[in-house]
Tab-separated table of C-alpha atoms and ligand atoms in Angstrom:
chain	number	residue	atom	x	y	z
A	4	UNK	CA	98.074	78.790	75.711
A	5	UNK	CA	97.084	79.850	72.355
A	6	UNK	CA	95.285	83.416	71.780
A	7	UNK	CA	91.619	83.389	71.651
A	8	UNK	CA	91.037	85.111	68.336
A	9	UNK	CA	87.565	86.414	67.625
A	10	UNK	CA	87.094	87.885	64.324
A	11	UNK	CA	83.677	90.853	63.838
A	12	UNK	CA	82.245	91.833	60.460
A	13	UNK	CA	82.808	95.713	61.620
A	14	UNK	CA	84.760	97.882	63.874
A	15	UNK	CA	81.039	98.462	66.055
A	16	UNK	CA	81.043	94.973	66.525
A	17	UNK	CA	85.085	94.886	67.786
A	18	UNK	CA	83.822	97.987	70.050
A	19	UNK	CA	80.837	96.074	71.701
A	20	UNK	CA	82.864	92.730	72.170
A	21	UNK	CA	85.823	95.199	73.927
A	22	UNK	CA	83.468	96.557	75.830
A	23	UNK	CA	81.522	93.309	76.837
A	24	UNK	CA	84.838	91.929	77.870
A	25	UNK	CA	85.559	94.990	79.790
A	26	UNK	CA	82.058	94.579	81.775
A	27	UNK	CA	82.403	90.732	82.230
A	28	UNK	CA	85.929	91.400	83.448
A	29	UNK	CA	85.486	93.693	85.421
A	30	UNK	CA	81.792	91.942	87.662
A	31	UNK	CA	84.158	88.553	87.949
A	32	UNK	CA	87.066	90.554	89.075
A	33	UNK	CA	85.207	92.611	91.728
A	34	UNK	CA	82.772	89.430	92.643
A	35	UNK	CA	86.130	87.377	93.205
A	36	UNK	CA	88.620	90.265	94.483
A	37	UNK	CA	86.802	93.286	95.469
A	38	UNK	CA	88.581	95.223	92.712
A	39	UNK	CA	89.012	95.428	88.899
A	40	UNK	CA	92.510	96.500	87.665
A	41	UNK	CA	92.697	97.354	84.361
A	42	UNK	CA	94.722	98.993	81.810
A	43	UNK	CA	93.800	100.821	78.575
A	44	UNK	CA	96.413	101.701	75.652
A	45	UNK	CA	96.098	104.654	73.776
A	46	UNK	CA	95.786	105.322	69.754
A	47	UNK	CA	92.607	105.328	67.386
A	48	UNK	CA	91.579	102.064	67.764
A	49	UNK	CA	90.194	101.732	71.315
A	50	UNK	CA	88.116	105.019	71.278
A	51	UNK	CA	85.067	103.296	69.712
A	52	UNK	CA	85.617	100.790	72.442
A	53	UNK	CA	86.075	103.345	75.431
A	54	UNK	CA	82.834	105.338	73.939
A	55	UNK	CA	80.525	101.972	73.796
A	56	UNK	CA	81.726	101.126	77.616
A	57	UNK	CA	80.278	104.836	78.461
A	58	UNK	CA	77.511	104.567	76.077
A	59	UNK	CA	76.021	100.841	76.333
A	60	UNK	CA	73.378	99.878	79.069
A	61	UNK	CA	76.139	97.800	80.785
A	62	UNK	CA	77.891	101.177	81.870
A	63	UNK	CA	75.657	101.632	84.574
A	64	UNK	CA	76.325	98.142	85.663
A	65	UNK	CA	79.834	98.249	86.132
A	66	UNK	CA	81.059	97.930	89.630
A	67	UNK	CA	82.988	101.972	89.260
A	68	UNK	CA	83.675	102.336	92.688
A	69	UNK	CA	85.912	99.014	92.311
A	70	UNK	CA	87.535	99.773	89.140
A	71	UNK	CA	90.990	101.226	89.307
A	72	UNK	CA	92.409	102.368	85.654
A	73	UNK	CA	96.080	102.692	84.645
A	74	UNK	CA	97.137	103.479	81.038
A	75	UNK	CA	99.228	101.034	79.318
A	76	UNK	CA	101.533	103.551	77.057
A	77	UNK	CA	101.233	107.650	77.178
A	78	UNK	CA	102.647	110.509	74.840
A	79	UNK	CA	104.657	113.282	76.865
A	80	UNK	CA	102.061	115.724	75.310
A	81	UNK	CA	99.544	117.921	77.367
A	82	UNK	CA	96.074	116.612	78.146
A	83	UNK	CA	94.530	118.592	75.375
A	84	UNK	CA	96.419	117.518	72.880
A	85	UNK	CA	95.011	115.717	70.304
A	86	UNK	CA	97.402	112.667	70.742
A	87	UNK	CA	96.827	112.595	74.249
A	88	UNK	CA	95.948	109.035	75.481
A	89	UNK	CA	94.570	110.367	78.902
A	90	UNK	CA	92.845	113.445	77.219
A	91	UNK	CA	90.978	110.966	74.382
A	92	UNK	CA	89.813	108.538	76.958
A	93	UNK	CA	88.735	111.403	79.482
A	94	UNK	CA	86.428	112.462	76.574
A	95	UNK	CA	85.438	109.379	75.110
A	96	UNK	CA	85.201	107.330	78.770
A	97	UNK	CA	85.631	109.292	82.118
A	98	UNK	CA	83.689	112.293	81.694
A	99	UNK	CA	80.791	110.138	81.242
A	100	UNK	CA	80.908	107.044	83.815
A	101	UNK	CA	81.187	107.583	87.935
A	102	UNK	CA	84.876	106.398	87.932
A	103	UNK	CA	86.374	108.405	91.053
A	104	UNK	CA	88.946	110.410	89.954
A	105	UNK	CA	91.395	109.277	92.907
A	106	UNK	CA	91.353	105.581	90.803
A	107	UNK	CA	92.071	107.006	87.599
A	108	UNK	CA	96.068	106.687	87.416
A	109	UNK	CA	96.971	108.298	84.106
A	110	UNK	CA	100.795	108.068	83.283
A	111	UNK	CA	102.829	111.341	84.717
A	112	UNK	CA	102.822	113.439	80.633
A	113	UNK	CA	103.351	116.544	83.029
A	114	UNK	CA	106.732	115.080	84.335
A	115	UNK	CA	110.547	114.681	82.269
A	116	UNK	CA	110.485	111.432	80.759
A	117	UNK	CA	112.652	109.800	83.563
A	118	UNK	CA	110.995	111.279	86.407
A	119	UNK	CA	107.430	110.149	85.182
A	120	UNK	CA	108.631	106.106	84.350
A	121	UNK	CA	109.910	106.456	88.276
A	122	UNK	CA	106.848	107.788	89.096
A	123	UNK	CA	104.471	105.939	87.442
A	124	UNK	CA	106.175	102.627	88.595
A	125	UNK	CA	106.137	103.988	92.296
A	126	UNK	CA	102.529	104.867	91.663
A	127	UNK	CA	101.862	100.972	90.241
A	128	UNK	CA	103.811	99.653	93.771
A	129	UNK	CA	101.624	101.494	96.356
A	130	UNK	CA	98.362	100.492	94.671
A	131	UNK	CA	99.486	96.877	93.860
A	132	UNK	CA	99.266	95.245	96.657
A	133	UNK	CA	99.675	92.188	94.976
A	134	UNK	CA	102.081	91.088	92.892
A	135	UNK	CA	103.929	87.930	91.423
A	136	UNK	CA	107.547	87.304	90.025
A	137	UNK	CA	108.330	90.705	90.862
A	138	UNK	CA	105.106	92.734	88.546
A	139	UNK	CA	101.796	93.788	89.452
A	140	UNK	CA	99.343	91.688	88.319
A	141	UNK	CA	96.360	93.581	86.133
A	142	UNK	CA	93.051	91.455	85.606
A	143	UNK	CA	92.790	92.784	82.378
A	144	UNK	CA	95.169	95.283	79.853
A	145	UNK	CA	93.881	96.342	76.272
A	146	UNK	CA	96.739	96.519	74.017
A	147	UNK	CA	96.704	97.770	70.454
A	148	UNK	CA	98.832	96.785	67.059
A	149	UNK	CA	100.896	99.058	65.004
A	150	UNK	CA	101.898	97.924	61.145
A	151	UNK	CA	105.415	97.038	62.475
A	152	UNK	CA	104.428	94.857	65.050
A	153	UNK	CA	104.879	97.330	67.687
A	154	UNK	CA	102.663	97.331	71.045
A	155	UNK	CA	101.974	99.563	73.732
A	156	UNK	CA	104.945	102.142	73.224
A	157	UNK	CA	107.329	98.996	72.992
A	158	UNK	CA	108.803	99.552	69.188
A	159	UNK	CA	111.340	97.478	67.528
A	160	UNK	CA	114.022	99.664	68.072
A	161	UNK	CA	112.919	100.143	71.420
A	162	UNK	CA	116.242	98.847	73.881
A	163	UNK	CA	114.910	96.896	76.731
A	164	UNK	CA	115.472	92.760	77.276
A	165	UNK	CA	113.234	90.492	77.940
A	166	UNK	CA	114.261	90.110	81.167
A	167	UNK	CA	114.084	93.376	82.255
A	168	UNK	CA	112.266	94.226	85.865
A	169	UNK	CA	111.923	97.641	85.059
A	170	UNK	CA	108.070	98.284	85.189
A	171	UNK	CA	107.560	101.567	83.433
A	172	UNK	CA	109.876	102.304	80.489
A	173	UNK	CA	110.604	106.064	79.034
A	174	UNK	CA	110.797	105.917	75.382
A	175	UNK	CA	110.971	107.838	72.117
A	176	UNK	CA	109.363	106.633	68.588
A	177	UNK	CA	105.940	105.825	66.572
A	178	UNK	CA	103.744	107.915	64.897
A	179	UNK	CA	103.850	110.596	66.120
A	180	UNK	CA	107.716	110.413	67.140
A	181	UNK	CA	107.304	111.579	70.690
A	182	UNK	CA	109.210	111.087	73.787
A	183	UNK	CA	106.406	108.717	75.341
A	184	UNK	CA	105.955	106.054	78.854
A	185	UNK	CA	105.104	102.448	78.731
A	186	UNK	CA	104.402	99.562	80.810
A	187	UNK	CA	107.120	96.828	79.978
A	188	UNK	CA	106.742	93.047	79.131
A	189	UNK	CA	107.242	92.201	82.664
A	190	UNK	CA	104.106	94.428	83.676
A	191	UNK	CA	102.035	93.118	80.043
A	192	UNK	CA	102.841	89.402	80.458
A	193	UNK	CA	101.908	89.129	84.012
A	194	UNK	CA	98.126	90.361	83.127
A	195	UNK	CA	95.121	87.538	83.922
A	196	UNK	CA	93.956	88.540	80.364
A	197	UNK	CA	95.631	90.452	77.282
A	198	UNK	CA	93.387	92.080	74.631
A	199	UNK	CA	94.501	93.135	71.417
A	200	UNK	CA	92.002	95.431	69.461
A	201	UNK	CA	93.209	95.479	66.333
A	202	UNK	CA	90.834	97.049	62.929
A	203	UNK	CA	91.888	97.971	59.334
A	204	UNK	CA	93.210	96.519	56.428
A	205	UNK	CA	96.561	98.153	57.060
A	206	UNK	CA	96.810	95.742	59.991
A	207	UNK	CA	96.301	92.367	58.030
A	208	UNK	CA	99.891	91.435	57.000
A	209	UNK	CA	100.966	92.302	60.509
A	210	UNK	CA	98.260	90.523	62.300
A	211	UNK	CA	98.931	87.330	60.053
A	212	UNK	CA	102.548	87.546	60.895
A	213	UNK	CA	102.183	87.695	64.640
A	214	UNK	CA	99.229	84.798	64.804
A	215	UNK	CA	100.600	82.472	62.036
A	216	UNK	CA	103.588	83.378	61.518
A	217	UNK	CA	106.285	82.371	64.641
A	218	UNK	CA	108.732	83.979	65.784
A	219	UNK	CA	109.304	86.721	68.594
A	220	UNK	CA	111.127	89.527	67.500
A	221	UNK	CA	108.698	91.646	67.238
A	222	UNK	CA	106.926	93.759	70.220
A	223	UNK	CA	104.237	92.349	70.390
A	224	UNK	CA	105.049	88.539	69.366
A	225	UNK	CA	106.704	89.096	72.881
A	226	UNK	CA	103.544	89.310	74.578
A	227	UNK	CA	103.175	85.593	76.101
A	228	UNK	CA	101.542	85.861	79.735
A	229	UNK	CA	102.997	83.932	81.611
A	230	UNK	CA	99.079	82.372	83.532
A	231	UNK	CA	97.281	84.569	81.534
A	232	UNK	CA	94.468	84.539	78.039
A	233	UNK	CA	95.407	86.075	75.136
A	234	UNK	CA	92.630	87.367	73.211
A	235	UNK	CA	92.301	89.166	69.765
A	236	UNK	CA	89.538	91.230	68.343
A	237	UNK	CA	89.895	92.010	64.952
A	238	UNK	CA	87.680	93.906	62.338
A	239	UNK	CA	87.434	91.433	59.154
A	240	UNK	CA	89.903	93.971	57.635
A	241	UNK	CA	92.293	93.377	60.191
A	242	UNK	CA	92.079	89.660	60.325
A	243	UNK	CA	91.623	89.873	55.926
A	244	UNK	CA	95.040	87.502	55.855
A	245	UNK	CA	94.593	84.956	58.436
A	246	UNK	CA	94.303	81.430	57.133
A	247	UNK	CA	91.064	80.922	59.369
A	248	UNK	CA	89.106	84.057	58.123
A	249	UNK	CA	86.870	82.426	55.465
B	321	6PG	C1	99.982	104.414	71.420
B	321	6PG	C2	99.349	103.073	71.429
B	321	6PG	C3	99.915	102.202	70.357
B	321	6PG	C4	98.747	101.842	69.498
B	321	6PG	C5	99.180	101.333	68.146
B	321	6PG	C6	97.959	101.223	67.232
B	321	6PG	O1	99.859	105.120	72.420
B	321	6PG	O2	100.536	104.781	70.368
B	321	6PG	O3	99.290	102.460	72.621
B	321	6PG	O4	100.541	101.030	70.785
B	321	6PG	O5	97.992	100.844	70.168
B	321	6PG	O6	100.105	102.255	67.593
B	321	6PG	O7	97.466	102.530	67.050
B	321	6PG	P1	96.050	102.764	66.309
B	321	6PG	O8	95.023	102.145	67.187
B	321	6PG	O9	95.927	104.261	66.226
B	321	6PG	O10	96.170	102.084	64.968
């Protein structure tokens, strides 16, 4: 299935279609399922989104008590750290909707690196009841870009196959170079719907390369979904390159 890719003139609009998607996600989910499972990555990118889900009218009609929230990628760095994934969406998202703490499952930062991809993934069994070739199965996961074509905290250089059933990775790399966890292909590509949020004119050669131009070496040319829609929401800066964006 090819990628949905929806182009804004400005990073408010990529924040209010994230969030819209997040809100029309999240009703279907709980109208069809009882229950909206979704993940959020970490980085600069989604905080305008996370803030317009608190801020916007629709906040208050999200389903909360349904929601369940996992993170896609964490740094191994205390809450209040300033590169904390958990810690910037806690300001920018939790501390303002009625999301019961007991569904908030942030990735195990407080734990050794090992411990807290065991964890997590143990975490990620007992909730997901439901599951399919082997990996829970999130109705929606927000993913972000980096310049070299990394997603999540899957880099590159990062070791892990394709075929590996491991849900929750421990890593080290990107900016900044920390020991970090993140959810693996097998988790990513069994999602109902993947979301890139991708802004900034540093992003255009990479976004053109992973939407037009083949391949799959790269992180996140490797996220295919097996069922599931791939959709991109890109700042006109972002998508500057793309053969479509007139
Ligand atoms: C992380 C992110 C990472 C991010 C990209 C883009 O925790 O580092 O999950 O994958 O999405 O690096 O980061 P920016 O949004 O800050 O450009």
């Amino acid at each position: 299935m090819l990628p949905e890719v929806i182009i804004t003139d400005s990073v408010q609009e990529m924040a209010r279609l994230g969030a819209d998607l997040f809100y029309q996600r999240a009703v279907d989910s709980v109208e069809k399922a009882g229950l909206f499972a979704a993940a959020v990555s970490g980085g600069s990118t989604p905080r305008p989104v996370h803030r317009r889900i608190a801020a916007s009218a629709m906040a208050d009609r999200i389903p909360w008590q349904s929601v369940r929230l996992f993170w896609v990628d964490e740094r191994m760095v205390g809450a209040r750290h300033s590169d904390s994934n958990f810690g910037n969406a806690k300001s920018d998202l939790l501390d303002r909707v009625p999301l019961p703490e007991e569904h908030v499952f942030p990735m195990p930062f407080w734990m050794t690196p090992r411990l807290g991809a065991e964890t997590y993934a143990k975490v990620m069994r007992l909730f997901f009841q439901r599951c399919k070739n082997g990996a829970p199965v999130f109705d929606l996961i927000f993913l972000g870009l980096g310049e070299d074509g990394h997603t999540a905290s899957l880099f590159p250089q990062t070791d892990v196959s394709e075929s590996s059933r491991k849900w929750v990775l421990a890593v080290k790399g990107g900016r900044p170079e920390v020991h970090r966890l993140t959810l693996n292909y097998c988790v990513l590509n069994q999602a109902r719907q993947v979301c890139f949020l991708v802004a900034g004119a540093n992003k255009a050669k990479m976004v053109k390369r992973i939407l037009e131009g083949g391949g799959n070496s790269l992180p996140a040319q490797r996220i295919k979904p097996f069922e599931g829609k791939v959709t991109w929401i890109c700042d006109r800066s972002a998508a500057g390159l793309l053969d479509r964006c007139d």
